[in-house]
C-alpha cells in the first residue's frame, strides 16, 4: 500500500514535490522519495506528467452497493418538537434527490412526537421512520447509536446525513463505526457527482482556511454530518404523500449512561441556532460591561457571544465562547464589539452572512472580515445605538 | 486506576499558508504542537491521578516525530507514553485511527478511563473518541466539563450541551471527551522535564498491535480525500470612521437594510 514511483518513467521534473500539500515528497539519492508524512491523497499521481507515480490499491471484497437505496436524514427531537436544524437536513436531502432520485427518509427518535413528525412529510420527506419510546426521553449517545445502527442495517440506506450539532457530533460517529462505514464531519456542502452518483462532501478544517472534498467510494451508507445554518429550512410542499413507519425497540440497546439532572444555561446560548449574535471581547474592560452587550442582544432578539479573552477573564461563561476552542457559528448577523479578531476567533465566525465590527483600533484584524467596520469606541457608539433602537421601536 | 490520554501532534496555528503558485501548504518553519484540546485531556488525566491515585499514560498515533508530543505530555506530569507508528497507518481516516488506537489501548491493558480532546486542529472531526469507545465496547460521554467524582467503579460527570449542562453517571471503564472549561493546563515542571527527556518511549507497529491488518491505514479507511484547497474569506466590507452619533446611525441604517428593525 502506498504511492509507488516508477523510476524508469520519472524524469525528476519535481512537479509532484511542488504540488504535494503535505510536503511528503523529497529527493533522496537523486530519486523521488515519499516520506511518512504522505497521507495517500493521490494528488501527485494526478498531476505527474510522466505518469511515473501510481497509487497501489488492493482489491477489496466487493460489497454489493446497489442494494443500498435512499437518502436518509436524522431529525432531532427537541423540547417536545422537531428541532429547526432537522428541516435544514431535509433541504440538504432534497438537493441530493434532484440528482439521485432516491426516496428521502427521515429518522426520528423521541417520546410522543408522532404529531410533530408529520411536519417532515409536509415539507417533502417520502417516509419517516419513527421510534417512539421512553428510552429516548434523554439524549444518550449509546442508545441513539444503537437505534440508528439497527435501522441502517435493516433498511440499507445509500446516504445518511445528520446535523453537526452536539447531539449529531456525539452519536453519529458511533453509528458509523457500528455499521463499519466512513463519516465526514461538519460538511459545509453536499452534492452528488453526476457521473458516479457518489456523495461529494465538502468540509473545512483549520478553522475554514483549508477545504477538502471527500468521498466514500466502497462502503455504505455514505455518511456525513452537516453544519447548521448552511441549508435553509425546508418549506411546506403541496401534494405530499409520505408515510410514517413506526418501529419498535426490538433490538439490543446498551443503556449504560444515567442522566440525573439538567441545568439550563442562562440567557439561552444556543449560539448555533441564533439568527443574530452580539459578541463582546476584552474591549469591554470589565465583566459588568457585558450588560451593554446583553441589552443590545435583547433588543435585537439575539444571542450573546464572547471572545476567549472575555471568557478567560471570567466575565461570561464558556458556553458563550466563539472560536476555535469554542463554538463555530454562522448567524445572519454577527456584531463583534471590542474584539480584535485573532485568527482563532475568526475561525468560529468568519462565515457569518453579515459581520458588523466595532473596534477603536483601525488596524484590528476583525475589519478584514467585517462587512461594516465601525472604527469607534464601543462605550460611546453602543449606548447611542441602543437608545435609537428603543426610540425607533421594532 | 489506569488513565490513558489520547493526544495528537498537529501543526501550530490555523493560518495554513499556501503558496499561491504551487498550491502547496507551507510547512517549513511551522512548529508542531500538541493539539490544543488535548492539553485539557492531559491536565485532567494528571488531576485524576492526583485525586484518586493510579497511573497515567499518553498514547498517540502518528509519524516518528510525534514522539516529541508524548515527551511534552510527560513533562507536564504524565507517567508513561507510547507511540503507535507504522507506514501501514498512513492515510488513516477516523475509522482506521480509532481502530488502531483502540488496539493500542487494549495492549496497555486494564484501562479505567480514556480521555480525548474535543477535536483536533487539523482533523476537527471529534469522531476519534467515540470511535475508540465503540471499538472497545465501552460507554462514552462527550463534551465533559467536569468530573464530579469517581467511586466504587462509578464516575459522575457534568457535560455541556448546546444550551444546558447535564449530570451524567456511568460505570468504568469509560471514555470521555473534554472541553476547555474543564481545567487550566499546567506548565511543565523542571523535574518532569528531566524525566521526559530520559524516559524511553516504546513504538508499537502494526504487527505488534495485532488485529485485522486490513483495517489499518488507507486500506481500512472508507473515506477518501479527492481535493484540497485553501480558502481566503474576503468580505467586500467598508470601514467607517467618525463621530459616535454618525457611527450609531451607520449601524442602525445597516440593521434596517438587513431587515432586523
Ligand atoms: C489554542 C488557542 C485557541 C484559542 N481559541 C480561541 C477561541 O475559541 N475563541 C477566541 O475568541 N479566542 C481564542 N483564542 C485566543 C485568541 O488568540 C485571542 O487571544 C482572543 O480572541 C482575543 O480576544 P479579544 O479580541 O476579546 O481581546 P483582544 O485581542 O485584547 O482585543 C480587544 C480589542 O478591543 C478593542 N477595544 C478596546 N477598547 C475598546 C473600546 N472602548 N471600544 C472599541 N474597541 C475597543 C481593542 O482595540 C482590541 O482590538 C485561542 C488561542 C489559542 C492559542
Ligand atoms: N492520531 C491520534 N493519536 C492519538 N489520539 C488521537 C489521534 N487522532 C485523534 N485523537 C484523539 O481524538 C480526539 C478527536 O480527534 P478528531 O476526531 O481528529 O477531531 C483528539 O482530541 C485526540 O484526543
PDB file of N, CA and C in Angstrom, chain B residues 169-233:
ATOM      1  N   UNK B 169     -23.896   9.928  34.747  1.00  0.00           N
ATOM      2  CA  UNK B 169     -23.161   8.911  35.516  1.00  0.00           C
ATOM      3  C   UNK B 169     -23.051   7.638  34.695  1.00  0.00           C
ATOM      4  N   UNK B 170     -21.965   6.940  34.883  1.00  0.00           N
ATOM      5  CA  UNK B 170     -21.867   5.620  34.268  1.00  0.00           C
ATOM      6  C   UNK B 170     -20.806   4.811  35.005  1.00  0.00           C
ATOM      7  N   UNK B 171     -20.640   3.552  34.531  1.00  0.00           N
ATOM      8  CA  UNK B 171     -19.645   2.680  35.156  1.00  0.00           C
ATOM      9  C   UNK B 171     -18.322   2.785  34.428  1.00  0.00           C
ATOM     10  N   UNK B 172     -17.261   2.472  35.131  1.00  0.00           N
ATOM     11  CA  UNK B 172     -15.959   2.334  34.495  1.00  0.00           C
ATOM     12  C   UNK B 172     -15.902   0.947  33.868  1.00  0.00           C
ATOM     13  N   UNK B 173     -15.091   0.732  32.842  1.00  0.00           N
ATOM     14  CA  UNK B 173     -14.300   1.725  32.115  1.00  0.00           C
ATOM     15  C   UNK B 173     -15.159   2.620  31.214  1.00  0.00           C
ATOM     16  N   UNK B 174     -14.654   3.829  30.994  1.00  0.00           N
ATOM     17  CA  UNK B 174     -15.399   4.799  30.209  1.00  0.00           C
ATOM     18  C   UNK B 174     -14.432   5.633  29.377  1.00  0.00           C
ATOM     19  N   UNK B 175     -14.943   6.174  28.272  1.00  0.00           N
ATOM     20  CA  UNK B 175     -14.154   7.147  27.510  1.00  0.00           C
ATOM     21  C   UNK B 175     -14.871   8.485  27.587  1.00  0.00           C
ATOM     22  N   UNK B 176     -14.117   9.546  27.865  1.00  0.00           N
ATOM     23  CA  UNK B 176     -14.739  10.869  27.847  1.00  0.00           C
ATOM     24  C   UNK B 176     -13.978  11.782  26.882  1.00  0.00           C
ATOM     25  N   UNK B 177     -14.696  12.738  26.287  1.00  0.00           N
ATOM     26  CA  UNK B 177     -14.011  13.796  25.551  1.00  0.00           C
ATOM     27  C   UNK B 177     -14.267  15.078  26.312  1.00  0.00           C
ATOM     28  N   UNK B 178     -13.240  15.920  26.416  1.00  0.00           N
ATOM     29  CA  UNK B 178     -13.335  17.069  27.310  1.00  0.00           C
ATOM     30  C   UNK B 178     -13.285  18.401  26.566  1.00  0.00           C
ATOM     31  N   UNK B 179     -13.939  19.408  27.152  1.00  0.00           N
ATOM     32  CA  UNK B 179     -13.908  20.759  26.594  1.00  0.00           C
ATOM     33  C   UNK B 179     -12.994  21.650  27.444  1.00  0.00           C
ATOM     34  N   UNK B 180     -12.715  22.801  26.919  1.00  0.00           N
ATOM     35  CA  UNK B 180     -11.772  23.733  27.538  1.00  0.00           C
ATOM     36  C   UNK B 180     -12.141  24.104  28.975  1.00  0.00           C
ATOM     37  N   UNK B 181     -13.443  24.160  29.235  1.00  0.00           N
ATOM     38  CA  UNK B 181     -13.900  24.609  30.542  1.00  0.00           C
ATOM     39  C   UNK B 181     -13.437  23.718  31.701  1.00  0.00           C
ATOM     40  N   UNK B 182     -13.026  22.507  31.391  1.00  0.00           N
ATOM     41  CA  UNK B 182     -12.769  21.536  32.455  1.00  0.00           C
ATOM     42  C   UNK B 182     -11.601  21.908  33.376  1.00  0.00           C
ATOM     43  N   UNK B 183     -10.596  22.585  32.850  1.00  0.00           N
ATOM     44  CA  UNK B 183      -9.439  22.913  33.692  1.00  0.00           C
ATOM     45  C   UNK B 183      -8.539  23.928  33.023  1.00  0.00           C
ATOM     46  N   UNK B 184      -7.459  24.242  33.694  1.00  0.00           N
ATOM     47  CA  UNK B 184      -6.435  25.118  33.133  1.00  0.00           C
ATOM     48  C   UNK B 184      -5.148  24.305  33.073  1.00  0.00           C
ATOM     49  N   UNK B 185      -4.686  23.932  31.876  1.00  0.00           N
ATOM     50  CA  UNK B 185      -3.496  23.074  31.797  1.00  0.00           C
ATOM     51  C   UNK B 185      -2.272  23.715  32.466  1.00  0.00           C
ATOM     52  N   UNK B 186      -1.482  22.871  33.110  1.00  0.00           N
ATOM     53  CA  UNK B 186      -0.325  23.381  33.846  1.00  0.00           C
ATOM     54  C   UNK B 186       0.895  23.507  32.949  1.00  0.00           C
ATOM     55  N   UNK B 187       1.880  24.208  33.468  1.00  0.00           N
ATOM     56  CA  UNK B 187       3.155  24.364  32.776  1.00  0.00           C
ATOM     57  C   UNK B 187       4.053  23.223  33.215  1.00  0.00           C
ATOM     58  N   UNK B 188       4.866  22.667  32.320  1.00  0.00           N
ATOM     59  CA  UNK B 188       5.767  21.572  32.710  1.00  0.00           C
ATOM     60  C   UNK B 188       6.675  21.973  33.862  1.00  0.00           C
ATOM     61  N   UNK B 189       6.964  21.026  34.739  1.00  0.00           N
ATOM     62  CA  UNK B 189       7.884  21.308  35.845  1.00  0.00           C
ATOM     63  C   UNK B 189       9.281  20.844  35.441  1.00  0.00           C
ATOM     64  N   UNK B 190      10.267  21.431  36.076  1.00  0.00           N
ATOM     65  CA  UNK B 190      11.645  21.099  35.739  1.00  0.00           C
ATOM     66  C   UNK B 190      11.907  19.604  35.919  1.00  0.00           C
ATOM     67  N   UNK B 191      11.389  19.077  37.061  1.00  0.00           N
ATOM     68  CA  UNK B 191      11.607  17.673  37.397  1.00  0.00           C
ATOM     69  C   UNK B 191      11.036  16.765  36.300  1.00  0.00           C
ATOM     70  N   UNK B 192       9.815  17.094  35.906  1.00  0.00           N
ATOM     71  CA  UNK B 192       9.184  16.253  34.885  1.00  0.00           C
ATOM     72  C   UNK B 192       9.833  16.431  33.521  1.00  0.00           C
ATOM     73  N   UNK B 193      10.361  17.622  33.273  1.00  0.00           N
ATOM     74  CA  UNK B 193      11.039  17.838  32.002  1.00  0.00           C
ATOM     75  C   UNK B 193      12.274  16.954  31.892  1.00  0.00           C
ATOM     76  N   UNK B 194      12.965  16.838  33.001  1.00  0.00           N
ATOM     77  CA  UNK B 194      14.153  15.979  33.014  1.00  0.00           C
ATOM     78  C   UNK B 194      13.765  14.519  32.781  1.00  0.00           C
ATOM     79  N   UNK B 195      12.685  14.119  33.469  1.00  0.00           N
ATOM     80  CA  UNK B 195      12.215  12.737  33.329  1.00  0.00           C
ATOM     81  C   UNK B 195      11.786  12.472  31.882  1.00  0.00           C
ATOM     82  N   UNK B 196      11.104  13.474  31.300  1.00  0.00           N
ATOM     83  CA  UNK B 196      10.599  13.327  29.935  1.00  0.00           C
ATOM     84  C   UNK B 196      11.739  13.171  28.928  1.00  0.00           C
ATOM     85  N   UNK B 197      12.848  13.812  29.257  1.00  0.00           N
ATOM     86  CA  UNK B 197      13.998  13.750  28.360  1.00  0.00           C
ATOM     87  C   UNK B 197      14.561  12.337  28.299  1.00  0.00           C
ATOM     88  N   UNK B 198      14.584  11.696  29.478  1.00  0.00           N
ATOM     89  CA  UNK B 198      15.290  10.416  29.582  1.00  0.00           C
ATOM     90  C   UNK B 198      14.404   9.209  29.287  1.00  0.00           C
ATOM     91  N   UNK B 199      13.141   9.344  29.555  1.00  0.00           N
ATOM     92  CA  UNK B 199      12.267   8.169  29.507  1.00  0.00           C
ATOM     93  C   UNK B 199      12.250   7.531  28.116  1.00  0.00           C
ATOM     94  N   UNK B 200      12.113   6.239  28.110  1.00  0.00           N
ATOM     95  CA  UNK B 200      12.054   5.553  26.828  1.00  0.00           C
ATOM     96  C   UNK B 200      10.603   5.476  26.354  1.00  0.00           C
ATOM     97  N   UNK B 201      10.383   5.856  25.110  1.00  0.00           N
ATOM     98  CA  UNK B 201       9.023   5.802  24.581  1.00  0.00           C
ATOM     99  C   UNK B 201       8.936   4.604  23.630  1.00  0.00           C
ATOM    100  N   UNK B 202       8.213   3.570  24.002  1.00  0.00           N
ATOM    101  CA  UNK B 202       8.092   2.429  23.092  1.00  0.00           C
ATOM    102  C   UNK B 202       7.311   2.788  21.830  1.00  0.00           C
ATOM    103  N   UNK B 203       7.708   2.212  20.735  1.00  0.00           N
ATOM    104  CA  UNK B 203       6.960   2.411  19.491  1.00  0.00           C
ATOM    105  C   UNK B 203       6.352   1.081  19.086  1.00  0.00           C
ATOM    106  N   UNK B 204       5.033   1.081  18.983  1.00  0.00           N
ATOM    107  CA  UNK B 204       4.356  -0.153  18.589  1.00  0.00           C
ATOM    108  C   UNK B 204       3.927  -0.040  17.130  1.00  0.00           C
ATOM    109  N   UNK B 205       4.276  -1.062  16.351  1.00  0.00           N
ATOM    110  CA  UNK B 205       3.884  -1.054  14.939  1.00  0.00           C
ATOM    111  C   UNK B 205       2.664  -1.950  14.711  1.00  0.00           C
ATOM    112  N   UNK B 206       2.247  -2.040  13.463  1.00  0.00           N
ATOM    113  CA  UNK B 206       1.022  -2.770  13.125  1.00  0.00           C
ATOM    114  C   UNK B 206       1.075  -4.214  13.610  1.00  0.00           C
ATOM    115  N   UNK B 207       2.223  -4.830  13.407  1.00  0.00           N
ATOM    116  CA  UNK B 207       2.361  -6.234  13.770  1.00  0.00           C
ATOM    117  C   UNK B 207       2.225  -6.420  15.293  1.00  0.00           C
ATOM    118  N   UNK B 208       2.839  -5.492  16.023  1.00  0.00           N
ATOM    119  CA  UNK B 208       2.768  -5.611  17.480  1.00  0.00           C
ATOM    120  C   UNK B 208       1.350  -5.386  18.015  1.00  0.00           C
ATOM    121  N   UNK B 209       0.563  -4.596  17.271  1.00  0.00           N
ATOM    122  CA  UNK B 209      -0.811  -4.353  17.726  1.00  0.00           C
ATOM    123  C   UNK B 209      -1.726  -5.519  17.424  1.00  0.00           C
ATOM    124  N   UNK B 210      -1.327  -6.308  16.408  1.00  0.00           N
ATOM    125  CA  UNK B 210      -2.193  -7.414  16.010  1.00  0.00           C
ATOM    126  C   UNK B 210      -3.440  -6.873  15.331  1.00  0.00           C
ATOM    127  N   UNK B 211      -4.545  -7.494  15.555  1.00  0.00           N
ATOM    128  CA  UNK B 211      -5.786  -7.024  14.956  1.00  0.00           C
ATOM    129  C   UNK B 211      -5.866  -7.355  13.477  1.00  0.00           C
ATOM    130  N   UNK B 212      -6.907  -6.897  12.837  1.00  0.00           N
ATOM    131  CA  UNK B 212      -7.114  -7.145  11.416  1.00  0.00           C
ATOM    132  C   UNK B 212      -6.303  -6.120  10.635  1.00  0.00           C
ATOM    133  N   UNK B 213      -5.222  -6.573  10.030  1.00  0.00           N
ATOM    134  CA  UNK B 213      -4.281  -5.657   9.382  1.00  0.00           C
ATOM    135  C   UNK B 213      -4.918  -4.891   8.214  1.00  0.00           C
ATOM    136  N   UNK B 214      -6.012  -5.412   7.688  1.00  0.00           N
ATOM    137  CA  UNK B 214      -6.643  -4.717   6.553  1.00  0.00           C
ATOM    138  C   UNK B 214      -7.480  -3.526   7.043  1.00  0.00           C
ATOM    139  N   UNK B 215      -7.586  -3.358   8.366  1.00  0.00           N
ATOM    140  CA  UNK B 215      -8.356  -2.226   8.882  1.00  0.00           C
ATOM    141  C   UNK B 215      -7.467  -1.037   9.242  1.00  0.00           C
ATOM    142  N   UNK B 216      -6.164  -1.159   8.934  1.00  0.00           N
ATOM    143  CA  UNK B 216      -5.260  -0.051   9.221  1.00  0.00           C
ATOM    144  C   UNK B 216      -5.129   0.872   8.013  1.00  0.00           C
ATOM    145  N   UNK B 217      -4.729   2.077   8.277  1.00  0.00           N
ATOM    146  CA  UNK B 217      -4.285   2.989   7.223  1.00  0.00           C
ATOM    147  C   UNK B 217      -5.301   3.213   6.123  1.00  0.00           C
ATOM    148  N   UNK B 218      -4.785   3.471   4.943  1.00  0.00           N
ATOM    149  CA  UNK B 218      -5.686   3.800   3.850  1.00  0.00           C
ATOM    150  C   UNK B 218      -6.645   2.652   3.528  1.00  0.00           C
ATOM    151  N   UNK B 219      -6.120   1.445   3.606  1.00  0.00           N
ATOM    152  CA  UNK B 219      -6.960   0.296   3.256  1.00  0.00           C
ATOM    153  C   UNK B 219      -8.170   0.190   4.181  1.00  0.00           C
ATOM    154  N   UNK B 220      -7.971   0.558   5.431  1.00  0.00           N
ATOM    155  CA  UNK B 220      -9.067   0.469   6.400  1.00  0.00           C
ATOM    156  C   UNK B 220      -9.893   1.739   6.487  1.00  0.00           C
ATOM    157  N   UNK B 221      -9.664   2.651   5.554  1.00  0.00           N
ATOM    158  CA  UNK B 221     -10.340   3.945   5.616  1.00  0.00           C
ATOM    159  C   UNK B 221     -11.363   4.104   4.495  1.00  0.00           C
ATOM    160  N   UNK B 222     -12.638   4.086   4.848  1.00  0.00           N
ATOM    161  CA  UNK B 222     -13.670   4.207   3.811  1.00  0.00           C
ATOM    162  C   UNK B 222     -13.657   5.569   3.108  1.00  0.00           C
ATOM    163  N   UNK B 223     -13.274   6.621   3.819  1.00  0.00           N
ATOM    164  CA  UNK B 223     -13.350   7.943   3.185  1.00  0.00           C
ATOM    165  C   UNK B 223     -12.053   8.266   2.476  1.00  0.00           C
ATOM    166  N   UNK B 224     -12.200   9.080   1.445  1.00  0.00           N
ATOM    167  CA  UNK B 224     -11.052   9.410   0.622  1.00  0.00           C
ATOM    168  C   UNK B 224     -11.123  10.890   0.293  1.00  0.00           C
ATOM    169  N   UNK B 225     -10.004  11.571   0.493  1.00  0.00           N
ATOM    170  CA  UNK B 225      -9.937  12.988   0.134  1.00  0.00           C
ATOM    171  C   UNK B 225      -9.648  13.076  -1.355  1.00  0.00           C
ATOM    172  N   UNK B 226     -10.511  13.767  -2.102  1.00  0.00           N
ATOM    173  CA  UNK B 226     -10.253  13.848  -3.534  1.00  0.00           C
ATOM    174  C   UNK B 226      -9.752  15.226  -3.962  1.00  0.00           C
ATOM    175  N   UNK B 227      -9.817  16.181  -3.071  1.00  0.00           N
ATOM    176  CA  UNK B 227      -9.378  17.520  -3.438  1.00  0.00           C
ATOM    177  C   UNK B 227      -9.134  18.322  -2.160  1.00  0.00           C
ATOM    178  N   UNK B 228      -8.086  19.131  -2.164  1.00  0.00           N
ATOM    179  CA  UNK B 228      -7.907  20.089  -1.073  1.00  0.00           C
ATOM    180  C   UNK B 228      -7.558  21.456  -1.652  1.00  0.00           C
ATOM    181  N   UNK B 229      -8.051  22.489  -1.027  1.00  0.00           N
ATOM    182  CA  UNK B 229      -7.684  23.843  -1.460  1.00  0.00           C
ATOM    183  C   UNK B 229      -7.820  24.791  -0.281  1.00  0.00           C
ATOM    184  N   UNK B 230      -7.129  25.907  -0.384  1.00  0.00           N
ATOM    185  CA  UNK B 230      -7.268  26.857   0.715  1.00  0.00           C
ATOM    186  C   UNK B 230      -8.259  27.905   0.292  1.00  0.00           C
ATOM    187  N   UNK B 231      -8.835  28.499   1.299  1.00  0.00           N
ATOM    188  CA  UNK B 231      -9.887  29.436   1.010  1.00  0.00           C
ATOM    189  C   UNK B 231      -9.612  30.685   1.820  1.00  0.00           C
ATOM    190  N   UNK B 232      -9.649  31.798   1.168  1.00  0.00           N
ATOM    191  CA  UNK B 232      -9.489  33.022   1.914  1.00  0.00           C
ATOM    192  C   UNK B 232     -10.835  33.681   1.977  1.00  0.00           C
ATOM    193  N   UNK B 233     -11.233  33.985   3.209  1.00  0.00           N
ATOM    194  CA  UNK B 233     -12.535  34.603   3.336  1.00  0.00           C
ATOM    195  C   UNK B 233     -12.366  36.101   3.185  1.00  0.00           C
TER     196      UNK B 233
END
